[in-house]
PDB file of C-alpha atoms in Angstrom:
ATOM      1  CA  MET K 962       7.341 -20.611 -94.276  1.00  0.00           C
ATOM      2  CA  LYS K 963       7.066 -24.391 -93.973  1.00  0.00           C
ATOM      3  CA  VAL K 964       4.284 -26.566 -95.414  1.00  0.00           C
ATOM      4  CA  ILE K 965       3.997 -29.791 -93.389  1.00  0.00           C
ATOM      5  CA  PRO K 966       1.481 -32.334 -94.777  1.00  0.00           C
ATOM      6  CA  THR K 967      -0.621 -34.402 -92.374  1.00  0.00           C
ATOM      7  CA  GLY K 968      -0.047 -37.527 -94.462  1.00  0.00           C
ATOM      8  CA  GLN K 969      -3.807 -38.060 -94.634  1.00  0.00           C
ATOM      9  CA  THR K 970      -6.162 -37.569 -97.576  1.00  0.00           C
ATOM     10  CA  LEU K 971      -6.274 -33.824 -96.785  1.00  0.00           C
ATOM     11  CA  GLY K 972      -4.505 -31.332 -94.566  1.00  0.00           C
ATOM     12  CA  ALA K 973      -1.224 -29.511 -94.005  1.00  0.00           C
ATOM     13  CA  SER K 974       0.160 -27.304 -91.242  1.00  0.00           C
ATOM     14  CA  ILE K 975       1.723 -23.983 -92.265  1.00  0.00           C
ATOM     15  CA  GLU K 976       4.543 -23.191 -89.846  1.00  0.00           C
ATOM     16  CA  ALA K 977       6.899 -20.245 -89.324  1.00  0.00           C
ATOM     17  CA  VAL K 978       4.483 -17.585 -90.580  1.00  0.00           C
ATOM     18  CA  ASP K 979       2.817 -14.696 -88.714  1.00  0.00           C
ATOM     19  CA  LEU K 980      -0.447 -13.657 -90.345  1.00  0.00           C
ATOM     20  CA  ALA K 981      -0.403 -10.350 -88.460  1.00  0.00           C
ATOM     21  CA  HIS K 982       2.104  -9.200 -91.093  1.00  0.00           C
ATOM     22  CA  PRO K 983       1.368  -8.948 -94.834  1.00  0.00           C
ATOM     23  CA  LEU K 984       2.594 -11.877 -96.907  1.00  0.00           C
ATOM     24  CA  SER K 985       4.581 -11.556-100.119  1.00  0.00           C
ATOM     25  CA  ALA K 986       3.182 -12.441-103.523  1.00  0.00           C
ATOM     26  CA  SER K 987       5.478 -15.480-103.484  1.00  0.00           C
ATOM     27  CA  ASP K 988       3.994 -16.587-100.156  1.00  0.00           C
ATOM     28  CA  ILE K 989       0.463 -16.254-101.545  1.00  0.00           C
ATOM     29  CA  ARG K 990       1.400 -18.397-104.558  1.00  0.00           C
ATOM     30  CA  THR K 991       2.872 -21.023-102.226  1.00  0.00           C
ATOM     31  CA  LEU K 992      -0.313 -21.064-100.157  1.00  0.00           C
ATOM     32  CA  LEU K 993      -2.564 -21.327-103.218  1.00  0.00           C
ATOM     33  CA  CYS K 994      -0.552 -24.304-104.464  1.00  0.00           C
ATOM     34  CA  ALA K 995      -0.744 -25.888-100.999  1.00  0.00           C
ATOM     35  CA  LEU K 996      -4.491 -25.226-100.811  1.00  0.00           C
ATOM     36  CA  GLY K 997      -5.029 -27.035-104.093  1.00  0.00           C
ATOM     37  CA  GLN K 998      -2.748 -29.919-103.127  1.00  0.00           C
ATOM     38  CA  TYR K 999      -3.807 -30.450 -99.508  1.00  0.00           C
ATOM     39  CA  GLY K1000      -7.311 -28.928 -99.348  1.00  0.00           C
ATOM     40  CA  VAL K1001      -7.141 -27.835 -95.695  1.00  0.00           C
ATOM     41  CA  LEU K1002      -4.382 -25.571 -94.298  1.00  0.00           C
ATOM     42  CA  CYS K1003      -3.862 -24.853 -90.595  1.00  0.00           C
ATOM     43  CA  PHE K1004      -1.872 -21.850 -89.395  1.00  0.00           C
ATOM     44  CA  PRO K1005      -1.443 -22.584 -85.662  1.00  0.00           C
ATOM     45  CA  LYS K1006      -1.025 -20.127 -82.773  1.00  0.00           C
ATOM     46  CA  GLN K1007      -2.008 -16.971 -84.664  1.00  0.00           C
ATOM     47  CA  THR K1008      -2.657 -13.733 -82.778  1.00  0.00           C
ATOM     48  CA  ILE K1009      -4.285 -11.282 -85.181  1.00  0.00           C
ATOM     49  CA  ASP K1010      -6.978  -8.641 -84.947  1.00  0.00           C
ATOM     50  CA  THR K1011     -10.039  -8.495 -87.186  1.00  0.00           C
ATOM     51  CA  ALA K1012      -8.456  -6.069 -89.649  1.00  0.00           C
ATOM     52  CA  ALA K1013      -5.385  -8.261 -90.163  1.00  0.00           C
ATOM     53  CA  PHE K1014      -7.569 -11.368 -90.469  1.00  0.00           C
ATOM     54  CA  ALA K1015      -9.722  -9.713 -93.136  1.00  0.00           C
ATOM     55  CA  ALA K1016      -6.637  -8.429 -94.958  1.00  0.00           C
ATOM     56  CA  PHE K1017      -5.129 -11.930 -95.061  1.00  0.00           C
ATOM     57  CA  ALA K1018      -8.313 -13.514 -96.420  1.00  0.00           C
ATOM     58  CA  ARG K1019      -8.747 -10.743 -98.997  1.00  0.00           C
ATOM     59  CA  ARG K1020      -5.406 -11.638-100.608  1.00  0.00           C
ATOM     60  CA  PHE K1021      -7.117 -14.705-102.100  1.00  0.00           C
ATOM     61  CA  GLY K1022     -10.270 -13.088-103.497  1.00  0.00           C
ATOM     62  CA  GLU K1023     -13.250 -10.847-102.783  1.00  0.00           C
ATOM     63  CA  LEU K1024     -14.895 -11.461 -99.390  1.00  0.00           C
ATOM     64  CA  GLU K1025     -18.606 -12.274 -99.294  1.00  0.00           C
ATOM     65  CA  VAL K1026     -21.153 -10.658 -96.987  1.00  0.00           C
ATOM     66  CA  ASN K1027     -23.433 -13.499 -95.887  1.00  0.00           C
ATOM     67  CA  VAL K1028     -27.000 -13.326 -97.207  1.00  0.00           C
ATOM     68  CA  ALA K1029     -28.390 -13.729 -93.657  1.00  0.00           C
ATOM     69  CA  ASN K1030     -26.662 -10.384 -92.891  1.00  0.00           C
ATOM     70  CA  GLN K1031     -26.204 -10.897 -89.152  1.00  0.00           C
ATOM     71  CA  PHE K1032     -23.509 -11.547 -86.518  1.00  0.00           C
ATOM     72  CA  HIS K1033     -20.712  -9.440 -87.991  1.00  0.00           C
ATOM     73  CA  GLU K1034     -17.578  -8.180 -86.302  1.00  0.00           C
ATOM     74  CA  PRO K1035     -18.129  -4.426 -85.677  1.00  0.00           C
ATOM     75  CA  GLY K1036     -17.091  -2.467 -88.752  1.00  0.00           C
ATOM     76  CA  PHE K1037     -16.456  -5.631 -90.771  1.00  0.00           C
ATOM     77  CA  PRO K1038     -19.654  -6.891 -92.445  1.00  0.00           C
ATOM     78  CA  GLU K1039     -17.572  -9.461 -94.363  1.00  0.00           C
ATOM     79  CA  ILE K1040     -16.321 -11.077 -91.119  1.00  0.00           C
ATOM     80  CA  MET K1041     -18.967 -13.289 -89.529  1.00  0.00           C
ATOM     81  CA  ILE K1042     -18.997 -14.448 -85.902  1.00  0.00           C
ATOM     82  CA  LEU K1043     -19.632 -18.137 -85.219  1.00  0.00           C
ATOM     83  CA  SER K1044     -20.344 -18.706 -81.534  1.00  0.00           C
ATOM     84  CA  ASN K1045     -22.568 -20.452 -79.003  1.00  0.00           C
ATOM     85  CA  GLN K1046     -22.101 -17.671 -76.452  1.00  0.00           C
ATOM     86  CA  ILE K1047     -24.805 -15.321 -75.141  1.00  0.00           C
ATOM     87  CA  GLY K1048     -24.032 -11.657 -74.521  1.00  0.00           C
ATOM     88  CA  SER K1049     -24.763  -9.649 -71.381  1.00  0.00           C
ATOM     89  CA  ASP K1050     -27.952  -8.430 -73.101  1.00  0.00           C
ATOM     90  CA  GLY K1051     -29.209 -12.019 -73.323  1.00  0.00           C
ATOM     91  CA  LYS K1052     -28.786 -12.149 -77.090  1.00  0.00           C
ATOM     92  CA  PRO K1053     -26.523 -14.537 -79.050  1.00  0.00           C
ATOM     93  CA  VAL K1054     -23.202 -13.015 -80.073  1.00  0.00           C
ATOM     94  CA  GLY K1055     -22.797 -15.223 -83.146  1.00  0.00           C
ATOM     95  CA  LEU K1056     -24.355 -17.883 -85.335  1.00  0.00           C
ATOM     96  CA  ASN K1057     -24.432 -20.952 -83.109  1.00  0.00           C
ATOM     97  CA  ASP K1058     -25.131 -23.694 -85.657  1.00  0.00           C
ATOM     98  CA  ALA K1059     -23.016 -22.744 -88.655  1.00  0.00           C
ATOM     99  CA  GLY K1060     -21.908 -25.577 -90.884  1.00  0.00           C
ATOM    100  CA  GLN K1061     -23.575 -28.433 -89.016  1.00  0.00           C
ATOM    101  CA  GLY K1062     -24.226 -30.857 -91.861  1.00  0.00           C
ATOM    102  CA  TRP K1063     -22.282 -31.883 -94.971  1.00  0.00           C
ATOM    103  CA  HIS K1064     -22.157 -29.078 -97.515  1.00  0.00           C
ATOM    104  CA  THR K1065     -20.008 -26.783 -99.639  1.00  0.00           C
ATOM    105  CA  ASP K1066     -20.334 -23.096 -98.876  1.00  0.00           C
ATOM    106  CA  MET K1067     -21.602 -20.927-101.722  1.00  0.00           C
ATOM    107  CA  SER K1068     -22.494 -23.807-104.044  1.00  0.00           C
ATOM    108  CA  TYR K1069     -25.936 -22.157-103.916  1.00  0.00           C
ATOM    109  CA  SER K1070     -24.489 -18.990-105.474  1.00  0.00           C
ATOM    110  CA  ARG K1071     -23.837 -18.325-109.134  1.00  0.00           C
ATOM    111  CA  ASP K1072     -20.455 -16.952-108.071  1.00  0.00           C
ATOM    112  CA  ILE K1073     -18.874 -19.771-106.063  1.00  0.00           C
ATOM    113  CA  ALA K1074     -16.364 -19.604-103.200  1.00  0.00           C
ATOM    114  CA  LEU K1075     -12.723 -20.572-103.400  1.00  0.00           C
ATOM    115  CA  ALA K1076     -12.126 -20.919 -99.663  1.00  0.00           C
ATOM    116  CA  ASN K1077     -13.303 -20.467 -96.095  1.00  0.00           C
ATOM    117  CA  VAL K1078     -10.998 -18.940 -93.486  1.00  0.00           C
ATOM    118  CA  LEU K1079     -11.741 -19.321 -89.748  1.00  0.00           C
ATOM    119  CA  HIS K1080      -9.812 -17.979 -86.738  1.00  0.00           C
ATOM    120  CA  ALA K1081     -10.474 -19.785 -83.450  1.00  0.00           C
ATOM    121  CA  LEU K1082     -10.568 -17.408 -80.455  1.00  0.00           C
ATOM    122  CA  ALA K1083     -12.396 -19.752 -78.055  1.00  0.00           C
ATOM    123  CA  VAL K1084     -12.477 -23.550 -78.448  1.00  0.00           C
ATOM    124  CA  PRO K1085     -14.694 -25.833 -76.313  1.00  0.00           C
ATOM    125  CA  VAL K1086     -12.631 -28.228 -74.185  1.00  0.00           C
ATOM    126  CA  ARG K1087     -13.717 -31.300 -72.238  1.00  0.00           C
ATOM    127  CA  ASN K1088     -11.431 -33.536 -70.203  1.00  0.00           C
ATOM    128  CA  ARG K1089      -8.466 -31.524 -71.515  1.00  0.00           C
ATOM    129  CA  LYS K1090      -9.355 -32.288 -75.130  1.00  0.00           C
ATOM    130  CA  SER K1091     -10.992 -29.944 -77.611  1.00  0.00           C
ATOM    131  CA  VAL K1092     -14.417 -30.835 -78.969  1.00  0.00           C
ATOM    132  CA  GLY K1093     -16.289 -29.459 -81.947  1.00  0.00           C
ATOM    133  CA  GLU K1094     -13.998 -30.682 -84.701  1.00  0.00           C
ATOM    134  CA  THR K1095     -14.545 -29.746 -88.340  1.00  0.00           C
ATOM    135  CA  GLN K1096     -14.629 -32.646 -90.801  1.00  0.00           C
ATOM    136  CA  PHE K1097     -13.765 -32.608 -94.490  1.00  0.00           C
ATOM    137  CA  ARG K1098     -14.140 -34.964 -97.455  1.00  0.00           C
ATOM    138  CA  ASN K1099     -11.845 -34.994-100.456  1.00  0.00           C
ATOM    139  CA  MET K1100     -13.777 -34.299-103.671  1.00  0.00           C
ATOM    140  CA  HIS K1101     -10.732 -34.759-105.918  1.00  0.00           C
ATOM    141  CA  ALA K1102     -10.480 -38.330-104.615  1.00  0.00           C
ATOM    142  CA  ALA K1103     -14.262 -38.792-104.694  1.00  0.00           C
ATOM    143  CA  TYR K1104     -14.333 -37.985-108.410  1.00  0.00           C
ATOM    144  CA  ASP K1105     -11.283 -40.112-109.206  1.00  0.00           C
ATOM    145  CA  GLU K1106     -12.872 -43.157-107.558  1.00  0.00           C
ATOM    146  CA  LEU K1107     -16.217 -42.955-109.387  1.00  0.00           C
ATOM    147  CA  PRO K1108     -17.040 -45.701-111.907  1.00  0.00           C
ATOM    148  CA  GLU K1109     -16.101 -44.615-115.432  1.00  0.00           C
ATOM    149  CA  THR K1110     -19.671 -45.064-116.668  1.00  0.00           C
ATOM    150  CA  LEU K1111     -20.956 -42.706-113.973  1.00  0.00           C
ATOM    151  CA  LYS K1112     -18.263 -40.144-114.792  1.00  0.00           C
ATOM    152  CA  GLN K1113     -19.560 -40.179-118.366  1.00  0.00           C
ATOM    153  CA  THR K1114     -23.143 -39.727-117.128  1.00  0.00           C
ATOM    154  CA  LEU K1115     -22.190 -36.757-114.949  1.00  0.00           C
ATOM    155  CA  GLU K1116     -19.976 -35.044-117.524  1.00  0.00           C
ATOM    156  CA  GLY K1117     -21.695 -31.963-118.949  1.00  0.00           C
ATOM    157  CA  ASN K1118     -24.694 -32.244-116.609  1.00  0.00           C
ATOM    158  CA  THR K1119     -25.718 -29.690-114.024  1.00  0.00           C
ATOM    159  CA  ALA K1120     -27.612 -29.842-110.739  1.00  0.00           C
ATOM    160  CA  THR K1121     -29.761 -27.269-108.959  1.00  0.00           C
ATOM    161  CA  HIS K1122     -28.467 -25.953-105.625  1.00  0.00           C
ATOM    162  CA  ASP K1123     -30.703 -24.039-103.208  1.00  0.00           C
ATOM    163  CA  PHE K1124     -29.661 -21.971-100.169  1.00  0.00           C
ATOM    164  CA  GLU K1125     -33.076 -22.465 -98.565  1.00  0.00           C
ATOM    165  CA  LYS K1126     -32.669 -26.283 -98.455  1.00  0.00           C
ATOM    166  CA  PHE K1127     -29.852 -26.235 -95.901  1.00  0.00           C
ATOM    167  CA  TRP K1128     -31.278 -23.235 -94.037  1.00  0.00           C
ATOM    168  CA  GLU K1129     -34.591 -25.024 -93.453  1.00  0.00           C
ATOM    169  CA  VAL K1130     -32.874 -28.231 -92.313  1.00  0.00           C
ATOM    170  CA  MET K1131     -30.933 -26.210 -89.735  1.00  0.00           C
ATOM    171  CA  ARG K1132     -33.993 -24.149 -88.742  1.00  0.00           C
ATOM    172  CA  CYS K1133     -35.969 -27.287 -87.919  1.00  0.00           C
ATOM    173  CA  ARG K1134     -33.348 -28.646 -85.533  1.00  0.00           C
ATOM    174  CA  PRO K1135     -34.208 -28.561 -81.812  1.00  0.00           C
ATOM    175  CA  GLY K1136     -33.064 -25.320 -80.197  1.00  0.00           C
ATOM    176  CA  SER K1137     -32.474 -23.495 -83.486  1.00  0.00           C
ATOM    177  CA  ARG K1138     -32.675 -19.708 -83.307  1.00  0.00           C
ATOM    178  CA  ARG K1139     -32.838 -19.270 -87.072  1.00  0.00           C
ATOM    179  CA  ALA K1140     -35.832 -17.364 -88.436  1.00  0.00           C
ATOM    180  CA  LYS K1141     -37.430 -18.205 -91.766  1.00  0.00           C
ATOM    181  CA  LEU K1142     -35.723 -16.563 -94.698  1.00  0.00           C
ATOM    182  CA  THR K1143     -37.405 -13.369 -95.783  1.00  0.00           C
ATOM    183  CA  GLU K1144     -38.636 -12.948 -99.334  1.00  0.00           C
ATOM    184  CA  GLU K1145     -35.815 -10.435 -99.877  1.00  0.00           C
ATOM    185  CA  GLN K1146     -33.202 -12.963 -98.722  1.00  0.00           C
ATOM    186  CA  LYS K1147     -34.682 -15.597-101.035  1.00  0.00           C
ATOM    187  CA  ARG K1148     -34.688 -13.108-103.908  1.00  0.00           C
ATOM    188  CA  ARG K1149     -31.000 -12.388-103.341  1.00  0.00           C
ATOM    189  CA  LYS K1150     -30.107 -16.105-103.365  1.00  0.00           C
ATOM    190  CA  PRO K1151     -32.400 -17.907-105.819  1.00  0.00           C
ATOM    191  CA  PRO K1152     -31.681 -21.541-106.779  1.00  0.00           C
ATOM    192  CA  VAL K1153     -28.828 -21.905-109.292  1.00  0.00           C
ATOM    193  CA  SER K1154     -27.463 -24.653-111.513  1.00  0.00           C
ATOM    194  CA  GLN K1155     -23.893 -25.868-111.045  1.00  0.00           C
ATOM    195  CA  PRO K1156     -21.875 -28.410-113.045  1.00  0.00           C
ATOM    196  CA  LEU K1157     -21.679 -31.784-111.338  1.00  0.00           C
ATOM    197  CA  VAL K1158     -18.035 -32.027-112.406  1.00  0.00           C
ATOM    198  CA  ARG K1159     -15.743 -29.001-112.236  1.00  0.00           C
ATOM    199  CA  VAL K1160     -12.144 -28.469-113.272  1.00  0.00           C
ATOM    200  CA  HIS K1161     -10.443 -27.144-110.165  1.00  0.00           C
ATOM    201  CA  PRO K1162      -8.792 -23.740-110.804  1.00  0.00           C
ATOM    202  CA  LEU K1163      -5.754 -24.559-108.630  1.00  0.00           C
ATOM    203  CA  THR K1164      -5.061 -28.154-109.646  1.00  0.00           C
ATOM    204  CA  GLY K1165      -6.480 -28.459-113.166  1.00  0.00           C
ATOM    205  CA  ARG K1166      -8.033 -31.758-112.077  1.00  0.00           C
ATOM    206  CA  LYS K1167     -11.701 -32.711-112.042  1.00  0.00           C
ATOM    207  CA  VAL K1168     -13.675 -32.658-108.797  1.00  0.00           C
ATOM    208  CA  LEU K1169     -17.144 -33.878-107.843  1.00  0.00           C
ATOM    209  CA  TYR K1170     -19.207 -30.749-107.136  1.00  0.00           C
ATOM    210  CA  ALA K1171     -22.366 -31.981-105.377  1.00  0.00           C
ATOM    211  CA  ASN K1172     -23.199 -31.918-101.683  1.00  0.00           C
ATOM    212  CA  PRO K1173     -26.088 -33.078 -99.457  1.00  0.00           C
ATOM    213  CA  GLY K1174     -26.610 -29.617 -97.972  1.00  0.00           C
ATOM    214  CA  TYR K1175     -27.572 -27.657-101.069  1.00  0.00           C
ATOM    215  CA  THR K1176     -27.886 -29.990-104.091  1.00  0.00           C
ATOM    216  CA  MET K1177     -31.547 -30.587-104.995  1.00  0.00           C
ATOM    217  CA  TRP K1178     -31.709 -32.535-108.262  1.00  0.00           C
ATOM    218  CA  ILE K1179     -29.919 -33.145-111.544  1.00  0.00           C
ATOM    219  CA  ASP K1180     -31.325 -30.770-114.140  1.00  0.00           C
ATOM    220  CA  GLY K1181     -33.370 -32.227-116.999  1.00  0.00           C
ATOM    221  CA  MET K1182     -33.316 -35.739-115.562  1.00  0.00           C
ATOM    222  CA  ASP K1183     -36.216 -37.886-114.413  1.00  0.00           C
ATOM    223  CA  ARG K1184     -36.572 -37.167-110.691  1.00  0.00           C
ATOM    224  CA  HIS K1185     -36.330 -40.833-109.640  1.00  0.00           C
ATOM    225  CA  GLU K1186     -33.137 -41.289-111.669  1.00  0.00           C
ATOM    226  CA  SER K1187     -31.783 -38.026-110.302  1.00  0.00           C
ATOM    227  CA  ASP K1188     -32.515 -39.029-106.703  1.00  0.00           C
ATOM    228  CA  THR K1189     -30.881 -42.417-107.251  1.00  0.00           C
ATOM    229  CA  ILE K1190     -27.679 -40.911-108.648  1.00  0.00           C
ATOM    230  CA  LEU K1191     -27.430 -38.195-105.992  1.00  0.00           C
ATOM    231  CA  ASP K1192     -28.028 -40.729-103.248  1.00  0.00           C
ATOM    232  CA  TYR K1193     -25.177 -42.811-104.667  1.00  0.00           C
ATOM    233  CA  LEU K1194     -22.885 -39.769-104.899  1.00  0.00           C
ATOM    234  CA  PHE K1195     -23.580 -38.702-101.312  1.00  0.00           C
ATOM    235  CA  ARG K1196     -23.009 -42.230 -99.973  1.00  0.00           C
ATOM    236  CA  HIS K1197     -19.851 -42.492-102.109  1.00  0.00           C
ATOM    237  CA  GLN K1198     -18.511 -39.336-100.412  1.00  0.00           C
ATOM    238  CA  GLU K1199     -18.800 -41.081 -97.037  1.00  0.00           C
ATOM    239  CA  ARG K1200     -15.884 -43.422 -97.727  1.00  0.00           C
ATOM    240  CA  ALA K1201     -13.519 -43.432 -94.756  1.00  0.00           C
ATOM    241  CA  ASP K1202     -10.464 -42.848 -96.950  1.00  0.00           C
ATOM    242  CA  PHE K1203     -11.927 -39.514 -98.149  1.00  0.00           C
ATOM    243  CA  LEU K1204     -12.336 -38.177 -94.568  1.00  0.00           C
ATOM    244  CA  TYR K1205     -10.098 -35.743 -92.682  1.00  0.00           C
ATOM    245  CA  ALA K1206     -10.980 -34.116 -89.328  1.00  0.00           C
ATOM    246  CA  HIS K1207      -9.424 -31.013 -87.797  1.00  0.00           C
ATOM    247  CA  ARG K1208      -9.334 -30.796 -84.012  1.00  0.00           C
ATOM    248  CA  TRP K1209      -9.201 -27.110 -83.087  1.00  0.00           C
ATOM    249  CA  SER K1210      -6.808 -25.243 -80.796  1.00  0.00           C
ATOM    250  CA  VAL K1211      -7.093 -21.601 -79.746  1.00  0.00           C
ATOM    251  CA  GLY K1212      -5.248 -19.449 -82.266  1.00  0.00           C
ATOM    252  CA  ASP K1213      -5.734 -21.781 -85.221  1.00  0.00           C
ATOM    253  CA  VAL K1214      -6.447 -20.095 -88.522  1.00  0.00           C
ATOM    254  CA  LEU K1215      -7.934 -22.754 -90.769  1.00  0.00           C
ATOM    255  CA  MET K1216      -8.266 -22.222 -94.508  1.00  0.00           C
ATOM    256  CA  TRP K1217      -9.988 -24.787 -96.677  1.00  0.00           C
ATOM    257  CA  ASP K1218     -10.781 -25.328-100.318  1.00  0.00           C
ATOM    258  CA  ASN K1219     -14.497 -24.913-100.959  1.00  0.00           C
ATOM    259  CA  ILE K1220     -14.309 -26.365-104.477  1.00  0.00           C
ATOM    260  CA  GLY K1221     -12.368 -29.527-103.731  1.00  0.00           C
ATOM    261  CA  THR K1222     -13.950 -30.470-100.392  1.00  0.00           C
ATOM    262  CA  VAL K1223     -17.250 -30.737 -98.549  1.00  0.00           C
ATOM    263  CA  HIS K1224     -17.274 -30.071 -94.812  1.00  0.00           C
ATOM    264  CA  ASN K1225     -19.268 -30.538 -91.606  1.00  0.00           C
ATOM    265  CA  ALA K1226     -18.970 -28.844 -88.194  1.00  0.00           C
ATOM    266  CA  VAL K1227     -19.462 -31.378 -85.391  1.00  0.00           C
ATOM    267  CA  ALA K1228     -21.670 -29.895 -82.630  1.00  0.00           C
ATOM    268  CA  ASP K1229     -20.647 -32.166 -79.742  1.00  0.00           C
ATOM    269  CA  TYR K1230     -20.170 -29.326 -77.230  1.00  0.00           C
ATOM    270  CA  MET K1231     -22.558 -27.828 -74.690  1.00  0.00           C
ATOM    271  CA  PRO K1232     -23.746 -24.208 -74.210  1.00  0.00           C
ATOM    272  CA  ASP K1233     -21.381 -23.813 -71.228  1.00  0.00           C
ATOM    273  CA  GLU K1234     -18.383 -24.867 -73.369  1.00  0.00           C
ATOM    274  CA  PRO K1235     -17.588 -21.599 -75.188  1.00  0.00           C
ATOM    275  CA  ARG K1236     -16.838 -21.466 -78.902  1.00  0.00           C
ATOM    276  CA  TYR K1237     -15.987 -18.239 -80.751  1.00  0.00           C
ATOM    277  CA  MET K1238     -14.607 -17.984 -84.271  1.00  0.00           C
ATOM    278  CA  ARG K1239     -14.223 -15.350 -86.924  1.00  0.00           C
ATOM    279  CA  ARG K1240     -15.101 -16.419 -90.457  1.00  0.00           C
ATOM    280  CA  ALA K1241     -14.300 -14.997 -93.880  1.00  0.00           C
ATOM    281  CA  GLN K1242     -15.690 -16.408 -97.113  1.00  0.00           C
ATOM    282  CA  VAL K1243     -13.309 -15.983-100.068  1.00  0.00           C
ATOM    283  CA  MET K1244     -15.078 -15.878-103.411  1.00  0.00           C
ATOM    284  CA  ALA K1245     -13.409 -17.351-106.501  1.00  0.00           C
ATOM    285  CA  THR K1246     -12.859 -13.977-108.130  1.00  0.00           C
ATOM    286  CA  LEU K1247      -9.181 -14.074-109.174  1.00  0.00           C
ATOM    287  CA  ASP K1248      -7.308 -15.655-112.066  1.00  0.00           C
ATOM    288  CA  TYR K1249      -5.845 -18.449-109.981  1.00  0.00           C
ATOM    289  CA  PRO K1250      -4.001 -20.424-112.685  1.00  0.00           C
ATOM    290  CA  SER K1251      -1.933 -17.339-113.522  1.00  0.00           C
ATOM    291  CA  LEU K1252      -1.237 -16.715-109.835  1.00  0.00           C
ATOM    292  CA  VAL K1253       0.132 -20.198-109.187  1.00  0.00           C
ATOM    293  CA  ALA K1254       2.034 -20.541-112.494  1.00  0.00           C
TER     294      ALA K1254
END
């Protein structure tokens, strides 16, 4: 197995590995170290079925069943379908607007996610180039580059994150097929408080843990002051040197760090440009420092 860095702020390609076959414990440790170091890992040209995909993702932690509870691969409620395609019955085959806006998956959950894993089965192409890239921002670097006085202000403070915030933003977009969350869905994912600064379990370094998609306010702080600080943090994340973009190819399995990055799916493709991906959400349920030691 070869780990080939992109040379950018994030990203590495993992070569000479077939995810259709189980990986050794040593391989998993190597990948966890690479995930912490590079943030986004691409395994190109993978041909794997749903069971093998789920088995690979499960090596890194428990897999989440999305609170919306829809668009699953048959027999695999933990594997979600992301797609803009319409089935022969006239119904969508997958969630068509997943991830469109800067966010960190599961920051709205008391139990946070370690990683996302996506397998691209159909990638929209225009003029012989793929469209619909996924963008990432480096939250290790974002924290490191904060003013020292602001680091001191953030240290020990928490912010409220709310699943409904991002859901409603997406629901109000033109052409959205999302329904309002039910009271049961809201009950299952109530707002939670998260530290604004976390120690990353794979790197031992501090990361900025706040994102425009789900972060509402800084707890216990005057709302104007909170809004001012969060606005600064979100604009700070937009620095060009924190940005990395992945341009998809069919067969890519992309795994990214959900603690040390924020991400955004660019929806620059049309309904007649098919996109189909499997997604697994890996929760941070293992003792990662002991695994990578």
